[in-house]
JSON list of C-alpha atoms in Angstrom, two decimals:
[
{"chain": "A", "resi": 1, "resn": "MET", "atom": "CA", "xyz": [15.15, -8.45, 4.96]},
{"chain": "A", "resi": 2, "resn": "ARG", "atom": "CA", "xyz": [15.45, -5.08, 3.26]},
{"chain": "A", "resi": 3, "resn": "TYR", "atom": "CA", "xyz": [15.16, -1.96, 5.42]},
{"chain": "A", "resi": 4, "resn": "TYR", "atom": "CA", "xyz": [11.59, -0.93, 4.48]},
{"chain": "A", "resi": 5, "resn": "GLU", "atom": "CA", "xyz": [10.29, -4.40, 3.66]},
{"chain": "A", "resi": 6, "resn": "GLU", "atom": "CA", "xyz": [8.94, -4.79, 7.20]},
{"chain": "A", "resi": 7, "resn": "ILE", "atom": "CA", "xyz": [6.37, -2.02, 6.64]},
{"chain": "A", "resi": 8, "resn": "TRP", "atom": "CA", "xyz": [5.02, -3.78, 3.55]},
{"chain": "A", "resi": 9, "resn": "VAL", "atom": "CA", "xyz": [5.00, -7.20, 5.26]},
{"chain": "A", "resi": 10, "resn": "LYS", "atom": "CA", "xyz": [2.97, -5.82, 8.19]},
{"chain": "A", "resi": 11, "resn": "LEU", "atom": "CA", "xyz": [0.53, -4.05, 5.87]},
{"chain": "A", "resi": 12, "resn": "LYS", "atom": "CA", "xyz": [-0.21, -7.05, 3.68]},
{"chain": "A", "resi": 13, "resn": "ALA", "atom": "CA", "xyz": [-0.53, -9.32, 6.75]},
{"chain": "A", "resi": 14, "resn": "LEU", "atom": "CA", "xyz": [-3.43, -7.25, 8.11]},
{"chain": "A", "resi": 15, "resn": "PRO", "atom": "CA", "xyz": [-6.97, -8.42, 7.38]},
{"chain": "A", "resi": 16, "resn": "ALA", "atom": "CA", "xyz": [-8.38, -6.54, 4.38]},
{"chain": "A", "resi": 17, "resn": "LYS", "atom": "CA", "xyz": [-10.74, -4.40, 6.46]},
{"chain": "A", "resi": 18, "resn": "LEU", "atom": "CA", "xyz": [-8.03, -3.31, 8.91]},
{"chain": "A", "resi": 19, "resn": "ALA", "atom": "CA", "xyz": [-5.54, -2.66, 6.11]},
{"chain": "A", "resi": 20, "resn": "ALA", "atom": "CA", "xyz": [-8.04, -0.31, 4.47]},
{"chain": "A", "resi": 21, "resn": "THR", "atom": "CA", "xyz": [-9.11, 1.53, 7.63]},
{"chain": "A", "resi": 22, "resn": "GLN", "atom": "CA", "xyz": [-6.33, 1.29, 10.24]},
{"chain": "A", "resi": 23, "resn": "GLY", "atom": "CA", "xyz": [-3.24, 0.65, 8.13]},
{"chain": "A", "resi": 24, "resn": "VAL", "atom": "CA", "xyz": [0.36, 0.66, 9.33]},
{"chain": "A", "resi": 25, "resn": "SER", "atom": "CA", "xyz": [1.90, 3.80, 10.81]},
{"chain": "A", "resi": 26, "resn": "VAL", "atom": "CA", "xyz": [5.54, 4.86, 10.88]},
{"chain": "A", "resi": 27, "resn": "THR", "atom": "CA", "xyz": [7.01, 7.80, 12.74]},
{"chain": "A", "resi": 28, "resn": "ALA", "atom": "CA", "xyz": [9.88, 9.48, 10.92]},
{"chain": "A", "resi": 29, "resn": "PRO", "atom": "CA", "xyz": [11.13, 13.00, 10.25]},
{"chain": "A", "resi": 30, "resn": "ARG", "atom": "CA", "xyz": [9.02, 14.61, 7.54]},
{"chain": "A", "resi": 31, "resn": "VAL", "atom": "CA", "xyz": [12.08, 15.04, 5.33]},
{"chain": "A", "resi": 32, "resn": "LEU", "atom": "CA", "xyz": [12.35, 11.22, 5.06]},
{"chain": "A", "resi": 33, "resn": "HIS", "atom": "CA", "xyz": [8.69, 10.61, 4.10]},
{"chain": "A", "resi": 34, "resn": "LYS", "atom": "CA", "xyz": [9.37, 10.79, 0.36]},
{"chain": "A", "resi": 35, "resn": "ARG", "atom": "CA", "xyz": [12.13, 8.17, 0.65]},
{"chain": "A", "resi": 36, "resn": "ILE", "atom": "CA", "xyz": [9.96, 5.87, 2.77]},
{"chain": "A", "resi": 37, "resn": "LEU", "atom": "CA", "xyz": [7.03, 6.20, 0.35]},
{"chain": "A", "resi": 38, "resn": "LYS", "atom": "CA", "xyz": [9.21, 5.31, -2.60]},
{"chain": "A", "resi": 39, "resn": "ALA", "atom": "CA", "xyz": [10.72, 2.31, -0.81]},
{"chain": "A", "resi": 40, "resn": "VAL", "atom": "CA", "xyz": [7.39, 0.85, 0.36]},
{"chain": "A", "resi": 41, "resn": "VAL", "atom": "CA", "xyz": [5.83, 1.30, -3.10]},
{"chain": "A", "resi": 42, "resn": "LYS", "atom": "CA", "xyz": [8.84, -0.56, -4.51]},
{"chain": "A", "resi": 43, "resn": "GLU", "atom": "CA", "xyz": [8.34, -3.40, -2.00]},
{"chain": "A", "resi": 44, "resn": "LYS", "atom": "CA", "xyz": [4.71, -3.77, -3.13]},
{"chain": "A", "resi": 45, "resn": "TRP", "atom": "CA", "xyz": [5.77, -3.67, -6.77]},
{"chain": "A", "resi": 46, "resn": "LEU", "atom": "CA", "xyz": [8.42, -6.39, -6.23]},
{"chain": "A", "resi": 47, "resn": "ASP", "atom": "CA", "xyz": [6.08, -8.74, -4.33]},
{"chain": "A", "resi": 48, "resn": "ILE", "atom": "CA", "xyz": [4.84, -10.90, -7.21]},
{"chain": "A", "resi": 49, "resn": "GLY", "atom": "CA", "xyz": [3.76, -13.63, -4.79]},
{"chain": "A", "resi": 50, "resn": "TYR", "atom": "CA", "xyz": [1.29, -11.28, -3.12]},
{"chain": "A", "resi": 51, "resn": "LYS", "atom": "CA", "xyz": [-0.17, -10.30, -6.49]},
{"chain": "A", "resi": 52, "resn": "MET", "atom": "CA", "xyz": [-0.68, -13.97, -7.36]},
{"chain": "A", "resi": 53, "resn": "GLU", "atom": "CA", "xyz": [-2.12, -14.68, -3.90]},
{"chain": "A", "resi": 54, "resn": "ILE", "atom": "CA", "xyz": [-4.89, -12.07, -4.15]},
{"chain": "A", "resi": 55, "resn": "GLU", "atom": "CA", "xyz": [-5.67, -12.72, -7.82]},
{"chain": "A", "resi": 56, "resn": "PRO", "atom": "CA", "xyz": [-8.19, -11.94, -9.38]},
{"chain": "A", "resi": 57, "resn": "LYS", "atom": "CA", "xyz": [-8.28, -8.90, -7.07]},
{"chain": "A", "resi": 58, "resn": "HIS", "atom": "CA", "xyz": [-5.99, -5.88, -7.32]},
{"chain": "A", "resi": 59, "resn": "ALA", "atom": "CA", "xyz": [-4.47, -3.97, -4.41]},
{"chain": "A", "resi": 60, "resn": "ILE", "atom": "CA", "xyz": [-4.06, -0.22, -4.25]},
{"chain": "A", "resi": 61, "resn": "MET", "atom": "CA", "xyz": [-1.81, 1.28, -1.60]},
{"chain": "A", "resi": 62, "resn": "TYR", "atom": "CA", "xyz": [-2.23, 4.83, -0.43]},
{"chain": "A", "resi": 63, "resn": "HIS", "atom": "CA", "xyz": [-0.97, 6.93, 2.47]},
{"chain": "A", "resi": 64, "resn": "ALA", "atom": "CA", "xyz": [-1.77, 9.80, 4.82]},
{"chain": "A", "resi": 65, "resn": "ARG", "atom": "CA", "xyz": [0.52, 12.16, 6.71]},
{"chain": "A", "resi": 66, "resn": "SER", "atom": "CA", "xyz": [-0.04, 13.81, 10.06]},
{"chain": "A", "resi": 67, "resn": "GLY", "atom": "CA", "xyz": [3.03, 15.67, 11.26]},
{"chain": "A", "resi": 68, "resn": "SER", "atom": "CA", "xyz": [5.82, 13.10, 11.49]},
{"chain": "A", "resi": 69, "resn": "ILE", "atom": "CA", "xyz": [3.43, 10.11, 11.30]},
{"chain": "A", "resi": 70, "resn": "LEU", "atom": "CA", "xyz": [3.12, 8.40, 7.92]},
{"chain": "A", "resi": 71, "resn": "THR", "atom": "CA", "xyz": [0.31, 5.84, 7.63]},
{"chain": "A", "resi": 72, "resn": "PHE", "atom": "CA", "xyz": [-0.01, 3.32, 4.80]},
{"chain": "A", "resi": 73, "resn": "TYR", "atom": "CA", "xyz": [-3.34, 1.79, 3.77]},
{"chain": "A", "resi": 74, "resn": "LEU", "atom": "CA", "xyz": [-4.11, -1.06, 1.40]},
{"chain": "A", "resi": 75, "resn": "ARG", "atom": "CA", "xyz": [-7.39, -1.65, -0.43]},
{"chain": "A", "resi": 76, "resn": "GLN", "atom": "CA", "xyz": [-8.30, -4.63, -2.55]},
{"chain": "A", "resi": 77, "resn": "TYR", "atom": "CA", "xyz": [-10.61, -4.37, -5.55]},
{"chain": "A", "resi": 78, "resn": "ASN", "atom": "CA", "xyz": [-12.13, -6.97, -7.83]},
{"chain": "A", "resi": 79, "resn": "SER", "atom": "CA", "xyz": [-10.63, -6.99, -11.28]},
{"chain": "A", "resi": 80, "resn": "ASN", "atom": "CA", "xyz": [-14.09, -6.45, -12.85]},
{"chain": "A", "resi": 81, "resn": "ASN", "atom": "CA", "xyz": [-13.90, -2.84, -11.58]},
{"chain": "A", "resi": 82, "resn": "GLN", "atom": "CA", "xyz": [-16.71, -3.25, -9.06]},
{"chain": "A", "resi": 83, "resn": "GLY", "atom": "CA", "xyz": [-15.81, -1.14, -6.07]},
{"chain": "A", "resi": 84, "resn": "CYS", "atom": "CA", "xyz": [-13.03, 0.60, -7.95]},
{"chain": "A", "resi": 85, "resn": "PRO", "atom": "CA", "xyz": [-12.74, 4.31, -7.07]},
{"chain": "A", "resi": 86, "resn": "PHE", "atom": "CA", "xyz": [-12.46, 5.27, -10.76]},
{"chain": "A", "resi": 87, "resn": "THR", "atom": "CA", "xyz": [-15.23, 5.28, -13.33]},
{"chain": "A", "resi": 88, "resn": "GLU", "atom": "CA", "xyz": [-15.19, 5.66, -17.11]},
{"chain": "A", "resi": 89, "resn": "ASP", "atom": "CA", "xyz": [-16.00, 9.34, -16.64]},
{"chain": "A", "resi": 90, "resn": "ASP", "atom": "CA", "xyz": [-12.63, 9.91, -14.94]},
{"chain": "A", "resi": 91, "resn": "PHE", "atom": "CA", "xyz": [-10.74, 9.18, -18.17]}
]
């Protein structure tokens, strides 16, 4: 298992509602947050099996910081754009 893969595995294993509201938190020095973000985004990007598993939905990962705590959240949206946070007016 790769070093940051465990964060992604825990996040995608959560039920959809918990992943969107509670998420997975990591405590690390603030200087390492950028590295951790990049690594977890890469893990999501590499996980083709997860993308196929949730199809036709799409997953969007986002994060929040509070001091040294970095929390990752995952939301799933239908591919027909219902429930998507973006509208045609945003483009």
